[in-house]
Short mmCIF file of C-alpha atoms in Angstrom, two decimals:
data_model
loop_
_atom_site.label_atom_id
_atom_site.label_comp_id
_atom_site.label_asym_id
_atom_site.label_seq_id
_atom_site.Cartn_x
_atom_site.Cartn_y
_atom_site.Cartn_z
CA SER A 1479 -111.95 -82.94 83.97
CA SER A 1480 -110.67 -79.45 83.24
CA SER A 1481 -110.30 -80.19 79.51
CA LEU A 1482 -113.87 -81.47 79.38
CA CYS A 1483 -115.14 -78.33 81.11
CA GLN A 1484 -113.18 -76.17 78.72
CA ALA A 1485 -114.50 -78.09 75.70
CA LEU A 1486 -118.07 -77.40 76.75
CA LEU A 1487 -117.52 -73.75 77.60
CA SER A 1488 -115.57 -72.98 74.44
CA GLN A 1489 -118.52 -74.13 72.34
CA ALA A 1490 -121.13 -72.16 74.26
CA LEU A 1491 -121.63 -69.64 71.49
CA LEU A 1492 -120.72 -71.64 68.39
CA PRO A 1493 -121.16 -75.42 68.79
CA SER A 1494 -119.31 -77.52 66.22
CA ARG A 1495 -119.58 -81.18 65.26
CA ARG A 1496 -115.85 -81.74 65.80
CA ALA A 1497 -115.91 -80.40 69.36
CA VAL A 1498 -119.04 -82.42 70.16
CA SER A 1499 -117.41 -85.57 68.76
CA MET A 1500 -114.41 -84.99 71.01
CA LEU A 1501 -116.70 -84.45 74.00
CA GLN A 1502 -118.55 -87.66 73.16
CA ALA A 1503 -115.29 -89.60 73.00
CA VAL A 1504 -114.25 -88.30 76.44
CA PHE A 1505 -117.61 -89.34 77.93
CA ASN A 1506 -117.41 -92.79 76.34
CA LYS A 1507 -114.02 -93.29 77.96
CA ALA A 1508 -114.49 -91.65 81.37
CA LEU A 1509 -118.24 -91.85 82.00
CA PRO A 1510 -119.65 -94.77 80.00
CA GLU A 1511 -122.98 -94.92 81.88
CA ALA A 1512 -123.61 -91.21 81.38
CA ALA A 1513 -122.56 -91.59 77.74
CA ARG A 1514 -125.19 -94.29 77.20
CA GLU A 1515 -127.86 -92.05 78.71
CA LEU A 1516 -126.76 -89.21 76.42
CA ASP A 1517 -126.79 -91.53 73.40
CA LEU A 1518 -130.37 -92.56 74.13
CA GLY A 1519 -131.44 -88.93 74.38
CA ASP A 1520 -129.78 -87.97 71.07
CA THR A 1521 -127.84 -85.40 73.10
CA TRP A 1522 -124.81 -85.24 70.83
CA HIS A 1523 -126.99 -84.28 67.87
CA PHE A 1524 -128.68 -81.57 69.95
CA LEU A 1525 -125.31 -80.16 71.07
CA ALA A 1526 -124.03 -79.99 67.48
CA GLU A 1527 -126.94 -77.88 66.23
CA PRO A 1528 -127.30 -74.21 67.24
CA CYS A 1529 -131.11 -74.44 67.26
CA SER A 1530 -131.10 -77.31 69.80
CA PHE A 1531 -127.82 -76.65 71.64
CA LEU A 1532 -129.50 -75.63 74.90
CA LYS A 1533 -131.62 -78.80 74.94
CA GLY A 1534 -128.38 -80.74 74.72
CA VAL A 1535 -126.89 -78.74 77.59
CA ALA A 1536 -129.92 -79.56 79.77
CA GLN A 1537 -129.61 -83.27 78.98
CA LEU A 1538 -125.87 -83.15 79.70
CA ALA A 1539 -126.58 -81.62 83.12
CA ARG A 1540 -129.12 -84.32 83.98
CA ALA A 1541 -126.78 -87.11 82.89
CA LEU A 1542 -123.93 -85.72 85.01
CA GLU A 1543 -126.24 -85.39 88.01
CA ASN A 1544 -127.39 -89.01 87.60
CA SER A 1545 -123.78 -90.18 87.35
CA GLY A 1546 -122.78 -88.52 90.63
CA HIS A 1547 -119.36 -87.76 89.10
CA PRO A 1548 -117.32 -84.99 90.81
CA LEU A 1549 -116.87 -83.38 87.39
CA LEU A 1550 -120.25 -81.78 87.99
CA ASP A 1551 -118.87 -79.73 90.89
CA GLY A 1552 -116.10 -78.37 88.67
CA LEU A 1553 -118.50 -77.47 85.89
CA LEU A 1554 -120.78 -75.62 88.29
CA CYS A 1555 -117.85 -73.63 89.68
CA LEU A 1556 -117.03 -72.52 86.13
CA LEU A 1557 -120.60 -71.81 85.10
CA LEU A 1558 -122.12 -70.10 88.14
CA PRO A 1559 -120.38 -66.72 87.57
CA SER A 1560 -121.93 -66.61 84.09
CA LEU A 1561 -125.40 -66.27 85.63
CA SER A 1562 -124.49 -62.59 86.07
CA SER A 1563 -122.85 -62.22 82.65
CA SER A 1564 -123.81 -59.36 80.35
CA SER A 1565 -123.72 -61.84 77.45
CA THR A 1566 -127.16 -63.36 76.86
CA ALA A 1567 -125.68 -66.51 75.29
CA SER A 1568 -123.31 -67.17 78.21
CA ARG A 1569 -126.04 -66.40 80.75
CA ASP A 1570 -128.53 -68.72 79.04
CA LEU A 1571 -125.97 -71.55 78.87
CA SER A 1572 -125.30 -71.29 82.60
CA LEU A 1573 -128.98 -70.86 83.40
CA VAL A 1574 -130.10 -73.94 81.47
CA PHE A 1575 -127.36 -76.08 83.02
CA CYS A 1576 -127.99 -74.88 86.58
CA ALA A 1577 -131.78 -75.06 86.28
CA GLU A 1578 -131.52 -78.85 85.97
CA LEU A 1579 -129.50 -79.06 89.19
CA THR A 1580 -131.43 -77.01 91.73
CA GLY A 1581 -130.97 -79.72 94.34
CA HIS A 1582 -127.15 -79.43 94.17
CA PRO A 1583 -125.57 -77.93 97.35
CA SER A 1584 -123.76 -75.27 95.31
CA LEU A 1585 -127.12 -73.80 94.30
CA HIS A 1586 -128.78 -73.87 97.70
CA LYS A 1587 -127.36 -70.59 98.92
CA PRO A 1588 -130.30 -68.13 99.31
CA GLN A 1589 -128.79 -65.47 97.05
CA MET A 1590 -128.02 -68.04 94.34
CA LEU A 1591 -131.53 -69.51 94.44
CA HIS A 1592 -133.02 -66.04 94.27
CA LEU A 1593 -130.90 -65.11 91.23
CA LEU A 1594 -131.69 -68.40 89.50
CA LEU A 1595 -135.42 -68.01 90.07
CA GLN A 1596 -135.46 -64.43 88.83
CA LEU A 1597 -133.62 -65.38 85.64
CA LEU A 1598 -135.95 -68.32 85.02
CA LEU A 1599 -139.01 -66.14 85.54
CA SER A 1600 -137.64 -63.64 83.03
CA ARG A 1601 -136.75 -66.21 80.37
CA SER A 1602 -139.98 -68.20 80.78
CA HIS A 1603 -141.85 -65.58 78.74
CA ASP A 1604 -139.03 -63.82 76.93
CA GLY A 1605 -137.30 -65.61 74.10
CA GLU A 1606 -137.81 -68.39 71.59
CA ALA A 1607 -139.74 -71.58 72.35
CA THR A 1608 -136.76 -73.74 73.39
CA MET A 1609 -135.57 -71.22 75.96
CA ARG A 1610 -139.11 -70.76 77.31
CA LEU A 1611 -139.54 -74.54 77.53
CA LEU A 1612 -136.33 -75.02 79.50
CA ALA A 1613 -137.03 -72.04 81.75
CA VAL A 1614 -140.53 -73.31 82.59
CA ARG A 1615 -139.10 -76.75 83.35
CA GLY A 1616 -136.52 -75.06 85.56
CA LEU A 1617 -139.25 -73.26 87.50
CA GLY A 1618 -140.86 -76.61 88.22
CA THR A 1619 -137.51 -77.99 89.38
CA VAL A 1620 -137.02 -75.04 91.73
CA ALA A 1621 -140.48 -75.64 93.21
CA LYS A 1622 -139.63 -79.31 93.78
CA CYS A 1623 -136.08 -78.89 95.14
CA ALA A 1624 -136.34 -75.50 96.87
CA PRO A 1625 -140.02 -75.11 97.90
CA GLU A 1626 -139.33 -72.37 100.44
CA GLU A 1627 -137.74 -70.13 97.80
CA ALA A 1628 -140.61 -70.89 95.41
CA LYS A 1629 -143.12 -69.98 98.11
CA LYS A 1630 -141.50 -66.54 98.52
CA GLN A 1631 -142.11 -65.87 94.83
CA GLN A 1632 -145.42 -67.73 94.46
CA GLU A 1633 -147.33 -64.89 92.79
CA PRO A 1634 -144.95 -64.27 89.84
CA LEU A 1635 -144.21 -68.00 89.69
CA LEU A 1636 -147.88 -68.86 89.25
CA ALA A 1637 -148.38 -66.08 86.71
CA SER A 1638 -145.49 -67.35 84.56
CA LEU A 1639 -146.62 -70.97 84.71
CA LEU A 1640 -150.26 -70.14 83.96
CA GLU A 1641 -149.07 -68.18 80.94
CA ALA A 1642 -146.94 -71.13 79.82
CA ALA A 1643 -149.78 -73.63 80.32
CA GLY A 1644 -151.93 -71.51 78.02
CA GLU A 1645 -149.27 -71.39 75.28
CA ALA A 1646 -151.02 -71.79 71.92
CA VAL A 1647 -148.01 -71.90 69.60
CA SER A 1648 -145.84 -74.56 71.30
CA LEU A 1649 -147.56 -77.64 72.75
CA GLU A 1650 -144.24 -78.58 74.39
CA VAL A 1651 -144.21 -75.32 76.37
CA ALA A 1652 -147.87 -75.81 77.34
CA GLY A 1653 -147.20 -79.36 78.55
CA GLU A 1654 -144.16 -78.27 80.54
CA GLY A 1655 -146.28 -75.50 82.08
CA LEU A 1656 -148.87 -78.05 83.24
CA ARG A 1657 -146.19 -80.32 84.70
CA ALA A 1658 -144.50 -77.41 86.47
CA LEU A 1659 -147.84 -76.30 87.94
CA SER A 1660 -148.24 -79.79 89.42
CA LYS A 1661 -144.91 -79.34 91.24
CA VAL A 1662 -145.72 -75.82 92.41
CA LEU A 1663 -149.08 -76.67 94.00
CA GLY A 1664 -147.46 -78.18 97.09
CA CYS A 1665 -145.54 -74.94 97.76
CA LEU A 1666 -148.58 -72.66 97.85
CA GLY A 1667 -150.15 -71.32 100.99
CA GLY A 1668 -153.86 -72.09 101.46
CA ARG A 1669 -154.94 -68.52 100.74
CA CYS A 1670 -152.94 -68.27 97.52
CA LEU A 1671 -154.14 -71.68 96.38
CA SER A 1672 -157.77 -70.75 97.02
CA ARG A 1673 -157.38 -67.65 94.83
CA THR A 1674 -155.70 -69.47 91.97
CA LEU A 1675 -157.36 -72.89 92.08
CA GLN A 1676 -159.99 -72.00 89.51
CA ALA A 1677 -157.42 -70.55 87.09
CA VAL A 1678 -155.17 -73.63 87.38
CA ALA A 1679 -158.15 -75.98 86.95
CA HIS A 1680 -159.24 -74.02 83.88
CA LYS A 1681 -155.79 -74.46 82.27
CA ALA A 1682 -155.89 -78.20 82.94
CA ARG A 1683 -159.47 -78.56 81.70
CA ALA A 1684 -158.64 -76.76 78.45
CA HIS A 1685 -156.20 -79.55 77.51
CA LEU A 1686 -158.19 -82.65 78.51
CA GLN A 1687 -159.39 -83.15 74.94
CA GLN A 1688 -156.09 -82.27 73.24
CA ALA A 1689 -154.99 -84.48 70.34
CA ASP A 1690 -151.44 -84.57 71.74
CA ASP A 1691 -151.10 -87.55 74.12
CA ALA A 1692 -148.39 -86.02 76.32
CA LEU A 1693 -150.36 -82.81 76.79
CA ARG A 1694 -153.55 -84.71 77.59
CA ALA A 1695 -151.73 -86.85 80.17
CA ALA A 1696 -150.17 -83.77 81.78
CA ALA A 1697 -153.62 -82.18 82.08
CA PHE A 1698 -155.07 -85.21 83.89
CA GLU A 1699 -152.02 -85.42 86.14
CA LEU A 1700 -152.45 -81.75 87.07
CA PHE A 1701 -156.13 -82.30 87.90
CA GLY A 1702 -155.14 -85.20 90.12
CA HIS A 1703 -152.59 -83.04 91.95
CA LEU A 1704 -155.21 -80.30 92.35
CA ALA A 1705 -157.59 -82.78 93.97
CA GLU A 1706 -154.83 -84.07 96.25
CA VAL A 1707 -153.90 -80.59 97.47
CA ALA A 1708 -157.57 -79.58 97.79
CA GLN A 1709 -158.21 -82.56 100.08
CA GLU A 1710 -155.22 -81.70 102.26
CA LYS A 1711 -156.24 -78.04 102.55
CA HIS A 1712 -160.00 -78.74 102.76
CA LEU A 1713 -160.87 -76.66 99.73
CA ARG A 1714 -164.42 -77.87 99.18
CA GLY A 1715 -164.92 -75.31 96.43
CA PHE A 1716 -162.97 -77.67 94.21
CA ALA A 1717 -166.07 -79.88 93.90
CA LYS A 1718 -167.47 -77.67 91.14
CA GLU A 1719 -164.26 -77.97 89.14
CA VAL A 1720 -164.45 -81.76 89.43
CA ARG A 1721 -168.10 -81.82 88.32
CA ASP A 1722 -167.13 -79.83 85.23
CA VAL A 1723 -164.67 -82.56 84.13
CA SER A 1724 -166.57 -85.61 85.38
CA THR A 1725 -167.51 -86.80 81.89
CA ALA A 1726 -163.90 -86.45 80.67
CA LEU A 1727 -162.68 -88.41 83.70
CA LEU A 1728 -164.96 -91.30 82.75
CA LEU A 1729 -164.44 -91.04 79.02
CA HIS A 1730 -160.64 -91.25 79.12
CA PHE A 1731 -160.51 -94.44 81.16
CA ARG A 1732 -160.48 -96.00 77.70
CA ASP A 1733 -158.11 -93.49 76.13
CA PRO A 1734 -156.06 -94.92 73.22
CA SER A 1735 -152.90 -93.78 75.00
CA PRO A 1736 -151.97 -96.01 78.00
CA ALA A 1737 -150.22 -93.05 79.66
CA VAL A 1738 -153.36 -90.92 79.41
CA GLY A 1739 -155.56 -93.76 80.64
CA LYS A 1740 -153.31 -94.25 83.68
CA ALA A 1741 -153.22 -90.50 84.45
CA CYS A 1742 -157.00 -90.32 84.08
CA CYS A 1743 -157.54 -93.30 86.40
CA THR A 1744 -155.29 -91.75 89.06
CA ALA A 1745 -157.06 -88.37 88.71
CA PHE A 1746 -160.47 -90.04 89.04
CA ILE A 1747 -159.45 -91.78 92.29
CA LEU A 1748 -158.11 -88.52 93.73
CA CYS A 1749 -161.18 -86.58 92.58
CA ALA A 1750 -163.65 -89.19 93.94
CA PRO A 1751 -164.13 -87.47 97.35
CA PHE A 1752 -165.45 -84.41 95.50
CA LEU A 1753 -167.95 -86.38 93.39
CA ASP A 1754 -171.55 -87.09 94.26
CA LEU A 1755 -172.70 -90.27 92.50
CA ARG A 1756 -176.20 -88.93 91.79
CA GLU A 1757 -174.84 -85.65 90.39
CA LEU A 1758 -172.32 -87.64 88.36
CA THR A 1759 -175.03 -89.61 86.57
CA LEU A 1760 -177.04 -86.44 85.91
CA ASN A 1761 -174.01 -84.61 84.48
CA MET A 1762 -172.94 -87.44 82.19
CA ASP A 1763 -173.48 -87.25 78.46
CA PRO A 1764 -174.43 -90.87 77.65
CA ALA A 1765 -173.49 -90.43 73.97
CA LEU A 1766 -169.85 -89.74 74.92
CA LEU A 1767 -169.63 -92.90 77.01
CA MET A 1768 -170.91 -95.33 74.35
#
């Protein structure tokens, strides 16, 4: 266990194919199920390349969490102090690893959650696309696993995720922003949600006609979550937002992507209480539905 931890940490700044091959061999021997998961995700390739190293670290963290192996506890003990490191590379390594594990008991101390959230907020809009992507995903994970902490920081959290969802350069970052917003909605107080509902709906609506299947599916999923939360909190003002996307909701039932079609169908069912059948027929563009 200690040698594996040391192998990972020693390559934090300068990953090498030899070290990654050794790490892979250890996993194949000691954690075969986790190794298979890492093989499927092309993790070893990611870890060997500086440009994708952090993606590999995130996948490694998820695989260890899924395995339930006690090695994870040892790695966290070694990595947690680096969250306060003056070295950006060491801090980012620890941040990416820990951000995938927000539900772990070691990270549920209030001061640790606060530090983790502040670092993720900072890196979600500061850095290259891979770091922003992983930070935005981490914000969504915090909202899911530590909703009370997310609620304390709901204003900056929403601002960061709305910025990510509107990302024009990286579709991956935009999609992750939409998915993270879906997780954050359940943490928001009614007043905050009322103020931001239109802005969140606008971000989702902007991607409903995207060429990218994953981004389109994430947009429909977010609209479905918006409708679900609006029903629970009796936000009738959401009806206008639903009317504005009613044609898209009908059109994408037959989307070429099965994932988009499923997300659209679910969103339509959740949005149905906000739809008036007569208004729906008046708002439809028949040419789009042919």
